[in-house]
Amino acid sequence: MSEHNHVVNKQGELDVSKVSDAMDRIDDGEKERILADFDAFQSYLNKRIQLAESIGLNEEQLAQAAEKVAGYLAANEEPRNSEEKLLQELWKVGTKEEQHQLAHLLVKLAQKRTAP
């Protein structure tokens, strides 16, 4: 896959405008597996955060990416469980600043998750 399809380029710079494209490329079966269970969702986020940290993304960059992902999910995916429904509702009623803070909290929550 060429570099223009990635959210992070070879210089380690984050391009959040490409998050939606990356989300659209996830296979429907894989997306369902990730979103069907909140623990699976947190585990998936934890792995992606570890990868992002390993290439040098900082907390603010992680939150920016999480914000973009959360916005995508709120607009394009139906919640599969009560936790996702709560997050979607909080996202929808929040201001941009509150959504950004929620994205920081989601990153922290996923970071605290221990690998299975």
PDB file of C-alpha atoms in Angstrom:
ATOM      1  CA  MET A   1       0.000   0.000   0.000  1.00  0.00           C
ATOM      2  CA  SER A   2       1.407   3.370  -0.885  1.00  0.00           C
ATOM      3  CA  GLU A   3       2.293   5.976   1.713  1.00  0.00           C
ATOM      4  CA  HIS A   4      -0.630   8.222   0.748  1.00  0.00           C
ATOM      5  CA  ASN A   5      -2.997   5.595   2.216  1.00  0.00           C
ATOM      6  CA  HIS A   6      -1.481   5.752   5.707  1.00  0.00           C
ATOM      7  CA  VAL A   7      -2.478   7.964   8.616  1.00  0.00           C
ATOM      8  CA  VAL A   8       1.179   8.316   9.649  1.00  0.00           C
ATOM      9  CA  ASN A   9       3.778   9.083   6.987  1.00  0.00           C
ATOM     10  CA  LYS A  10       7.423   7.927   6.844  1.00  0.00           C
ATOM     11  CA  GLN A  11       8.522  10.997   8.812  1.00  0.00           C
ATOM     12  CA  GLY A  12       6.194   9.960  11.644  1.00  0.00           C
ATOM     13  CA  GLU A  13       3.807  12.828  11.038  1.00  0.00           C
ATOM     14  CA  LEU A  14       0.132  12.236  11.784  1.00  0.00           C
ATOM     15  CA  ASP A  15      -2.456  13.167   9.128  1.00  0.00           C
ATOM     16  CA  VAL A  16      -5.838  12.892  10.866  1.00  0.00           C
ATOM     17  CA  SER A  17      -7.598  13.730   7.601  1.00  0.00           C
ATOM     18  CA  LYS A  18      -6.817  10.159   6.502  1.00  0.00           C
ATOM     19  CA  VAL A  19      -8.429   8.455   9.516  1.00  0.00           C
ATOM     20  CA  SER A  20     -11.821   8.069   7.826  1.00  0.00           C
ATOM     21  CA  ASP A  21     -10.200   6.421   4.793  1.00  0.00           C
ATOM     22  CA  ALA A  22      -8.299   4.044   7.061  1.00  0.00           C
ATOM     23  CA  MET A  23     -11.511   3.176   8.930  1.00  0.00           C
ATOM     24  CA  ASP A  24     -13.332   2.534   5.656  1.00  0.00           C
ATOM     25  CA  ARG A  25     -10.619   0.046   4.632  1.00  0.00           C
ATOM     26  CA  ILE A  26     -11.236  -2.216   7.653  1.00  0.00           C
ATOM     27  CA  ASP A  27     -12.984  -5.392   6.523  1.00  0.00           C
ATOM     28  CA  ASP A  28     -16.643  -5.561   7.665  1.00  0.00           C
ATOM     29  CA  GLY A  29     -16.045  -8.839   9.506  1.00  0.00           C
ATOM     30  CA  GLU A  30     -13.050  -7.400  11.325  1.00  0.00           C
ATOM     31  CA  LYS A  31     -14.980  -4.232  12.151  1.00  0.00           C
ATOM     32  CA  GLU A  32     -17.808  -6.316  13.602  1.00  0.00           C
ATOM     33  CA  ARG A  33     -15.345  -8.357  15.676  1.00  0.00           C
ATOM     34  CA  ILE A  34     -13.798  -5.171  17.081  1.00  0.00           C
ATOM     35  CA  LEU A  35     -17.071  -3.394  17.822  1.00  0.00           C
ATOM     36  CA  ALA A  36     -19.229  -6.314  18.995  1.00  0.00           C
ATOM     37  CA  ASP A  37     -17.683  -6.380  22.451  1.00  0.00           C
ATOM     38  CA  PHE A  38     -16.414  -3.400  24.442  1.00  0.00           C
ATOM     39  CA  ASP A  39     -13.439  -5.394  25.775  1.00  0.00           C
ATOM     40  CA  ALA A  40     -12.451  -6.281  22.209  1.00  0.00           C
ATOM     41  CA  PHE A  41     -12.784  -2.600  21.262  1.00  0.00           C
ATOM     42  CA  GLN A  42     -10.532  -1.526  24.149  1.00  0.00           C
ATOM     43  CA  SER A  43      -8.020  -4.238  23.306  1.00  0.00           C
ATOM     44  CA  TYR A  44      -7.925  -3.104  19.670  1.00  0.00           C
ATOM     45  CA  LEU A  45      -7.396   0.506  20.746  1.00  0.00           C
ATOM     46  CA  ASN A  46      -4.676  -0.540  23.181  1.00  0.00           C
ATOM     47  CA  LYS A  47      -2.737  -2.322  20.445  1.00  0.00           C
ATOM     48  CA  ARG A  48      -3.072   0.646  18.077  1.00  0.00           C
ATOM     49  CA  ILE A  49      -1.976   3.080  20.804  1.00  0.00           C
ATOM     50  CA  GLN A  50       1.066   0.938  21.605  1.00  0.00           C
ATOM     51  CA  LEU A  51       1.980   0.924  17.910  1.00  0.00           C
ATOM     52  CA  ALA A  52       1.505   4.696  17.659  1.00  0.00           C
ATOM     53  CA  GLU A  53       3.638   5.284  20.758  1.00  0.00           C
ATOM     54  CA  SER A  54       6.351   3.025  19.365  1.00  0.00           C
ATOM     55  CA  ILE A  55       6.679   5.278  16.312  1.00  0.00           C
ATOM     56  CA  GLY A  56       6.828   8.372  18.477  1.00  0.00           C
ATOM     57  CA  LEU A  57       3.323   9.826  18.548  1.00  0.00           C
ATOM     58  CA  ASN A  58       2.693  11.907  21.669  1.00  0.00           C
ATOM     59  CA  GLU A  59      -0.415  12.100  23.847  1.00  0.00           C
ATOM     60  CA  GLU A  60      -1.909  15.032  21.939  1.00  0.00           C
ATOM     61  CA  GLN A  61      -1.452  13.270  18.588  1.00  0.00           C
ATOM     62  CA  LEU A  62      -3.070  10.144  20.027  1.00  0.00           C
ATOM     63  CA  ALA A  63      -6.017  12.211  21.268  1.00  0.00           C
ATOM     64  CA  GLN A  64      -6.374  13.901  17.875  1.00  0.00           C
ATOM     65  CA  ALA A  65      -6.520  10.511  16.170  1.00  0.00           C
ATOM     66  CA  ALA A  66      -8.937   9.180  18.817  1.00  0.00           C
ATOM     67  CA  GLU A  67     -11.119  12.238  18.302  1.00  0.00           C
ATOM     68  CA  LYS A  68     -11.257  11.592  14.578  1.00  0.00           C
ATOM     69  CA  VAL A  69     -12.034   7.882  15.102  1.00  0.00           C
ATOM     70  CA  ALA A  70     -14.745   8.666  17.665  1.00  0.00           C
ATOM     71  CA  GLY A  71     -16.334  11.170  15.303  1.00  0.00           C
ATOM     72  CA  TYR A  72     -16.272   8.610  12.503  1.00  0.00           C
ATOM     73  CA  LEU A  73     -17.838   5.921  14.710  1.00  0.00           C
ATOM     74  CA  ALA A  74     -20.532   8.281  16.020  1.00  0.00           C
ATOM     75  CA  ALA A  75     -21.486   9.261  12.481  1.00  0.00           C
ATOM     76  CA  ASN A  76     -21.130   5.911  10.698  1.00  0.00           C
ATOM     77  CA  GLU A  77     -21.587   2.987  13.080  1.00  0.00           C
ATOM     78  CA  GLU A  78     -24.465   1.839  15.236  1.00  0.00           C
ATOM     79  CA  PRO A  79     -23.427   1.033  18.810  1.00  0.00           C
ATOM     80  CA  ARG A  80     -23.131  -2.734  19.398  1.00  0.00           C
ATOM     81  CA  ASN A  81     -23.354  -2.565  23.204  1.00  0.00           C
ATOM     82  CA  SER A  82     -24.384  -0.275  26.059  1.00  0.00           C
ATOM     83  CA  GLU A  83     -20.862   1.132  26.536  1.00  0.00           C
ATOM     84  CA  GLU A  84     -20.640   2.191  22.900  1.00  0.00           C
ATOM     85  CA  LYS A  85     -24.147   3.665  23.106  1.00  0.00           C
ATOM     86  CA  LEU A  86     -23.124   5.759  26.125  1.00  0.00           C
ATOM     87  CA  LEU A  87     -19.955   6.962  24.367  1.00  0.00           C
ATOM     88  CA  GLN A  88     -21.957   7.865  21.261  1.00  0.00           C
ATOM     89  CA  GLU A  89     -24.496   9.834  23.288  1.00  0.00           C
ATOM     90  CA  LEU A  90     -21.762  11.673  25.216  1.00  0.00           C
ATOM     91  CA  TRP A  91     -20.024  12.445  21.929  1.00  0.00           C
ATOM     92  CA  LYS A  92     -23.173  13.834  20.346  1.00  0.00           C
ATOM     93  CA  VAL A  93     -24.031  16.176  23.240  1.00  0.00           C
ATOM     94  CA  GLY A  94     -20.465  17.356  23.812  1.00  0.00           C
ATOM     95  CA  THR A  95     -18.918  20.550  22.515  1.00  0.00           C
ATOM     96  CA  LYS A  96     -15.757  20.290  20.387  1.00  0.00           C
ATOM     97  CA  GLU A  97     -13.688  20.924  23.534  1.00  0.00           C
ATOM     98  CA  GLU A  98     -15.579  18.250  25.493  1.00  0.00           C
ATOM     99  CA  GLN A  99     -15.193  15.793  22.611  1.00  0.00           C
ATOM    100  CA  HIS A 100     -11.454  16.449  22.613  1.00  0.00           C
ATOM    101  CA  GLN A 101     -11.298  15.805  26.367  1.00  0.00           C
ATOM    102  CA  LEU A 102     -13.345  12.621  25.902  1.00  0.00           C
ATOM    103  CA  ALA A 103     -10.835  11.514  23.251  1.00  0.00           C
ATOM    104  CA  HIS A 104      -8.014  12.028  25.794  1.00  0.00           C
ATOM    105  CA  LEU A 105      -9.976   9.941  28.308  1.00  0.00           C
ATOM    106  CA  LEU A 106     -10.557   7.170  25.756  1.00  0.00           C
ATOM    107  CA  VAL A 107      -6.826   7.027  25.057  1.00  0.00           C
ATOM    108  CA  LYS A 108      -6.095   6.804  28.792  1.00  0.00           C
ATOM    109  CA  LEU A 109      -8.738   4.110  29.241  1.00  0.00           C
ATOM    110  CA  ALA A 110      -7.288   2.039  26.412  1.00  0.00           C
ATOM    111  CA  GLN A 111      -3.722   2.551  27.688  1.00  0.00           C
ATOM    112  CA  LYS A 112      -4.728   1.153  31.086  1.00  0.00           C
ATOM    113  CA  ARG A 113      -6.031  -2.023  29.487  1.00  0.00           C
ATOM    114  CA  THR A 114      -3.703  -4.936  29.986  1.00  0.00           C
ATOM    115  CA  ALA A 115      -3.028  -7.141  27.015  1.00  0.00           C
ATOM    116  CA  PRO A 116      -4.887 -10.491  27.089  1.00  0.00           C
TER     117      PRO A 116
END
